[in-house]
Amino acid sequence: MDYSGKIKTLAKLIQGSSRTFALTGAGISTESGIPDFRSPGTGLWQKTDPMKVATVTVLRRDPAAFYKANLERWSVFTEAEPNAAHYALAALEREGLLEGVISQNIDGLHVKAGSERVWEVHGHLRTCHCMKCNGRQPFSNLLEQFKSGINPPLCICGGVLRPDVVLFEDPMGEDFFHASQALNGCQLLVVVGSSLRVYPVAHLPERAARLVIVNRDATPWDDRAALVINDSAGKVFTDLMTELKQSSDV
Ligand code: NAD
């Protein structure tokens, strides 16, 4: 099937499904200027191994080293803006064609784009909390301290602050369990920009009756998908919105 046939098929699958969810990964945000982990040539894993720097062990043993290794990268996430794919998912939700977005991303771009039902299963960078008193505060407090040379950033009680993200070695947060429950009876799951190699999220496609994958590179789930589109998310979702508009105008 050619590209335009795939866009038409995707539009029909979405229009014909009464319970559709999106599952997004780092690839949906590369067009917002945030590198992913595994894209050949540009993925972060080609430079550093996040499993060596973004872990609970490093944070506890040497919080200053943890922040030195991660905060510059995360500050880029907080400044990024949503792209056409994030906006399209928010529009699909408003139009009643999408129930919500399950995202592995911590960049908060679905929320910024206006999506309302978003499960951020690896957390987000809007807030942080103190590892001593558990008090929660805006992530910007942590970032500002680091930028002004205070490393590690501290709570007023003297405890070390940590971002509300799921680090390697952390258990999954509540959003993951809520997202799994929400998927009961899911007719269509549209995966966008994920290598589907990070567990337990990579098990979620099992919960959907039908699967569509929009991803530049191959994933282990491709054989089981009703439709695979190996192209950029921004382009696919721009074309999808045009197709949906044209087919509803007819
Ligand atoms: P991944 O890096 O393992 O895979 C990203 C996939 O997206 C790749 O297969 C690549 O082919 C594809 N891709 C890249 N740009 C694309 C585009 N414009 N359009 C379509 N596809 C594109 O990402 P993952 O599966 O999300 O797993 C990595 C983990 O890293 C996640 O747990 C996530 O929490 C974390 N992460 C998050 C961010 C973020 O918040 N933006 C960034 C880097 C990593």
PDB file of N, CA and C in Angstrom, residues 85-125:
ATOM      1  N   ALA A  85       2.147  16.833  15.534  1.00  0.00           N
ATOM      2  CA  ALA A  85       1.605  15.544  16.000  1.00  0.00           C
ATOM      3  C   ALA A  85       0.955  15.690  17.381  1.00  0.00           C
ATOM      4  N   HIS A  86       1.597  16.444  18.291  1.00  0.00           N
ATOM      5  CA  HIS A  86       0.973  16.662  19.612  1.00  0.00           C
ATOM      6  C   HIS A  86      -0.363  17.400  19.442  1.00  0.00           C
ATOM      7  N   TYR A  87      -0.361  18.443  18.595  1.00  0.00           N
ATOM      8  CA  TYR A  87      -1.599  19.226  18.413  1.00  0.00           C
ATOM      9  C   TYR A  87      -2.695  18.376  17.773  1.00  0.00           C
ATOM     10  N   ALA A  88      -2.305  17.502  16.835  1.00  0.00           N
ATOM     11  CA  ALA A  88      -3.311  16.670  16.168  1.00  0.00           C
ATOM     12  C   ALA A  88      -3.963  15.721  17.189  1.00  0.00           C
ATOM     13  N   LEU A  89      -3.165  15.144  18.092  1.00  0.00           N
ATOM     14  CA  LEU A  89      -3.744  14.223  19.089  1.00  0.00           C
ATOM     15  C   LEU A  89      -4.712  14.977  20.006  1.00  0.00           C
ATOM     16  N   ALA A  90      -4.361  16.220  20.356  1.00  0.00           N
ATOM     17  CA  ALA A  90      -5.265  17.026  21.199  1.00  0.00           C
ATOM     18  C   ALA A  90      -6.561  17.317  20.431  1.00  0.00           C
ATOM     19  N   ALA A  91      -6.437  17.615  19.138  1.00  0.00           N
ATOM     20  CA  ALA A  91      -7.631  17.909  18.323  1.00  0.00           C
ATOM     21  C   ALA A  91      -8.502  16.658  18.175  1.00  0.00           C
ATOM     22  N   LEU A  92      -7.874  15.497  17.989  1.00  0.00           N
ATOM     23  CA  LEU A  92      -8.651  14.250  17.849  1.00  0.00           C
ATOM     24  C   LEU A  92      -9.449  13.975  19.127  1.00  0.00           C
ATOM     25  N   GLU A  93      -8.851  14.278  20.276  1.00  0.00           N
ATOM     26  CA  GLU A  93      -9.562  14.083  21.549  1.00  0.00           C
ATOM     27  C   GLU A  93     -10.772  15.036  21.624  1.00  0.00           C
ATOM     28  N   ARG A  94     -10.536  16.305  21.264  1.00  0.00           N
ATOM     29  CA  ARG A  94     -11.638  17.285  21.299  1.00  0.00           C
ATOM     30  C   ARG A  94     -12.777  16.871  20.372  1.00  0.00           C
ATOM     31  N   GLU A  95     -12.417  16.252  19.245  1.00  0.00           N
ATOM     32  CA  GLU A  95     -13.431  15.843  18.261  1.00  0.00           C
ATOM     33  C   GLU A  95     -14.086  14.508  18.611  1.00  0.00           C
ATOM     34  N   GLY A  96     -13.692  13.923  19.738  1.00  0.00           N
ATOM     35  CA  GLY A  96     -14.321  12.670  20.182  1.00  0.00           C
ATOM     36  C   GLY A  96     -13.794  11.436  19.467  1.00  0.00           C
ATOM     37  N   LEU A  97     -12.669  11.584  18.753  1.00  0.00           N
ATOM     38  CA  LEU A  97     -12.128  10.435  18.014  1.00  0.00           C
ATOM     39  C   LEU A  97     -11.032   9.716  18.799  1.00  0.00           C
ATOM     40  N   LEU A  98     -10.617  10.292  19.919  1.00  0.00           N
ATOM     41  CA  LEU A  98      -9.521   9.701  20.711  1.00  0.00           C
ATOM     42  C   LEU A  98      -9.885   9.825  22.185  1.00  0.00           C
ATOM     43  N   GLU A  99      -9.744   8.716  22.933  1.00  0.00           N
ATOM     44  CA  GLU A  99     -10.102   8.797  24.366  1.00  0.00           C
ATOM     45  C   GLU A  99      -9.006   9.415  25.203  1.00  0.00           C
ATOM     46  N   GLY A 100      -7.764   9.256  24.774  1.00  0.00           N
ATOM     47  CA  GLY A 100      -6.686   9.839  25.567  1.00  0.00           C
ATOM     48  C   GLY A 100      -5.326   9.383  25.069  1.00  0.00           C
ATOM     49  N   VAL A 101      -4.289   9.952  25.703  1.00  0.00           N
ATOM     50  CA  VAL A 101      -2.913   9.675  25.288  1.00  0.00           C
ATOM     51  C   VAL A 101      -2.151   9.074  26.464  1.00  0.00           C
ATOM     52  N   ILE A 102      -1.523   7.939  26.212  1.00  0.00           N
ATOM     53  CA  ILE A 102      -0.618   7.338  27.197  1.00  0.00           C
ATOM     54  C   ILE A 102       0.779   7.672  26.704  1.00  0.00           C
ATOM     55  N   SER A 103       1.534   8.418  27.480  1.00  0.00           N
ATOM     56  CA  SER A 103       2.849   8.845  26.987  1.00  0.00           C
ATOM     57  C   SER A 103       3.981   8.376  27.890  1.00  0.00           C
ATOM     58  N   GLN A 104       5.066   7.958  27.240  1.00  0.00           N
ATOM     59  CA  GLN A 104       6.279   7.597  27.985  1.00  0.00           C
ATOM     60  C   GLN A 104       7.140   8.836  28.201  1.00  0.00           C
ATOM     61  N   ASN A 105       6.741   9.948  27.597  1.00  0.00           N
ATOM     62  CA  ASN A 105       7.603  11.133  27.626  1.00  0.00           C
ATOM     63  C   ASN A 105       7.442  11.913  28.917  1.00  0.00           C
ATOM     64  N   ILE A 106       8.525  12.560  29.320  1.00  0.00           N
ATOM     65  CA  ILE A 106       8.486  13.386  30.526  1.00  0.00           C
ATOM     66  C   ILE A 106       8.466  14.863  30.154  1.00  0.00           C
ATOM     67  N   ASP A 107       8.373  15.165  28.834  1.00  0.00           N
ATOM     68  CA  ASP A 107       8.501  16.561  28.389  1.00  0.00           C
ATOM     69  C   ASP A 107       7.221  17.381  28.548  1.00  0.00           C
ATOM     70  N   GLY A 108       6.111  16.743  28.865  1.00  0.00           N
ATOM     71  CA  GLY A 108       4.858  17.478  29.115  1.00  0.00           C
ATOM     72  C   GLY A 108       4.237  18.098  27.867  1.00  0.00           C
ATOM     73  N   LEU A 109       4.684  17.701  26.674  1.00  0.00           N
ATOM     74  CA  LEU A 109       4.219  18.402  25.472  1.00  0.00           C
ATOM     75  C   LEU A 109       2.765  18.067  25.109  1.00  0.00           C
ATOM     76  N   HIS A 110       2.252  16.915  25.533  1.00  0.00           N
ATOM     77  CA  HIS A 110       0.824  16.640  25.271  1.00  0.00           C
ATOM     78  C   HIS A 110      -0.054  17.586  26.089  1.00  0.00           C
ATOM     79  N   VAL A 111       0.335  17.812  27.334  1.00  0.00           N
ATOM     80  CA  VAL A 111      -0.434  18.724  28.185  1.00  0.00           C
ATOM     81  C   VAL A 111      -0.353  20.139  27.605  1.00  0.00           C
ATOM     82  N   LYS A 112       0.862  20.541  27.192  1.00  0.00           N
ATOM     83  CA  LYS A 112       1.037  21.882  26.593  1.00  0.00           C
ATOM     84  C   LYS A 112       0.200  22.043  25.324  1.00  0.00           C
ATOM     85  N   ALA A 113       0.031  20.934  24.574  1.00  0.00           N
ATOM     86  CA  ALA A 113      -0.706  21.009  23.300  1.00  0.00           C
ATOM     87  C   ALA A 113      -2.215  21.025  23.525  1.00  0.00           C
ATOM     88  N   GLY A 114      -2.658  20.768  24.762  1.00  0.00           N
ATOM     89  CA  GLY A 114      -4.093  20.839  25.054  1.00  0.00           C
ATOM     90  C   GLY A 114      -4.782  19.497  25.215  1.00  0.00           C
ATOM     91  N   SER A 115      -4.024  18.383  25.176  1.00  0.00           N
ATOM     92  CA  SER A 115      -4.648  17.083  25.464  1.00  0.00           C
ATOM     93  C   SER A 115      -5.110  17.089  26.912  1.00  0.00           C
ATOM     94  N   GLU A 116      -6.310  16.543  27.166  1.00  0.00           N
ATOM     95  CA  GLU A 116      -6.833  16.590  28.544  1.00  0.00           C
ATOM     96  C   GLU A 116      -6.671  15.280  29.285  1.00  0.00           C
ATOM     97  N   ARG A 117      -6.909  14.159  28.589  1.00  0.00           N
ATOM     98  CA  ARG A 117      -6.716  12.858  29.261  1.00  0.00           C
ATOM     99  C   ARG A 117      -5.343  12.352  28.845  1.00  0.00           C
ATOM    100  N   VAL A 118      -4.376  12.565  29.716  1.00  0.00           N
ATOM    101  CA  VAL A 118      -3.000  12.160  29.420  1.00  0.00           C
ATOM    102  C   VAL A 118      -2.476  11.365  30.608  1.00  0.00           C
ATOM    103  N   TRP A 119      -1.978  10.174  30.337  1.00  0.00           N
ATOM    104  CA  TRP A 119      -1.324   9.390  31.381  1.00  0.00           C
ATOM    105  C   TRP A 119       0.167   9.456  31.107  1.00  0.00           C
ATOM    106  N   GLU A 120       0.897  10.151  31.976  1.00  0.00           N
ATOM    107  CA  GLU A 120       2.348  10.311  31.783  1.00  0.00           C
ATOM    108  C   GLU A 120       3.027   9.219  32.605  1.00  0.00           C
ATOM    109  N   VAL A 121       3.203   8.058  31.976  1.00  0.00           N
ATOM    110  CA  VAL A 121       3.558   6.865  32.742  1.00  0.00           C
ATOM    111  C   VAL A 121       5.004   6.881  33.263  1.00  0.00           C
ATOM    112  N   HIS A 122       5.835   7.769  32.745  1.00  0.00           N
ATOM    113  CA  HIS A 122       7.188   7.943  33.293  1.00  0.00           C
ATOM    114  C   HIS A 122       7.331   9.282  34.010  1.00  0.00           C
ATOM    115  N   GLY A 123       6.199   9.912  34.348  1.00  0.00           N
ATOM    116  CA  GLY A 123       6.247  11.161  35.093  1.00  0.00           C
ATOM    117  C   GLY A 123       6.395  12.371  34.177  1.00  0.00           C
ATOM    118  N   HIS A 124       6.743  13.509  34.799  1.00  0.00           N
ATOM    119  CA  HIS A 124       6.837  14.777  34.056  1.00  0.00           C
ATOM    120  C   HIS A 124       7.781  15.721  34.789  1.00  0.00           C
ATOM    121  N   LEU A 125       8.059  16.850  34.125  1.00  0.00           N
ATOM    122  CA  LEU A 125       9.004  17.820  34.706  1.00  0.00           C
ATOM    123  C   LEU A 125       8.286  19.101  35.155  1.00  0.00           C
TER     124      LEU A 125
END
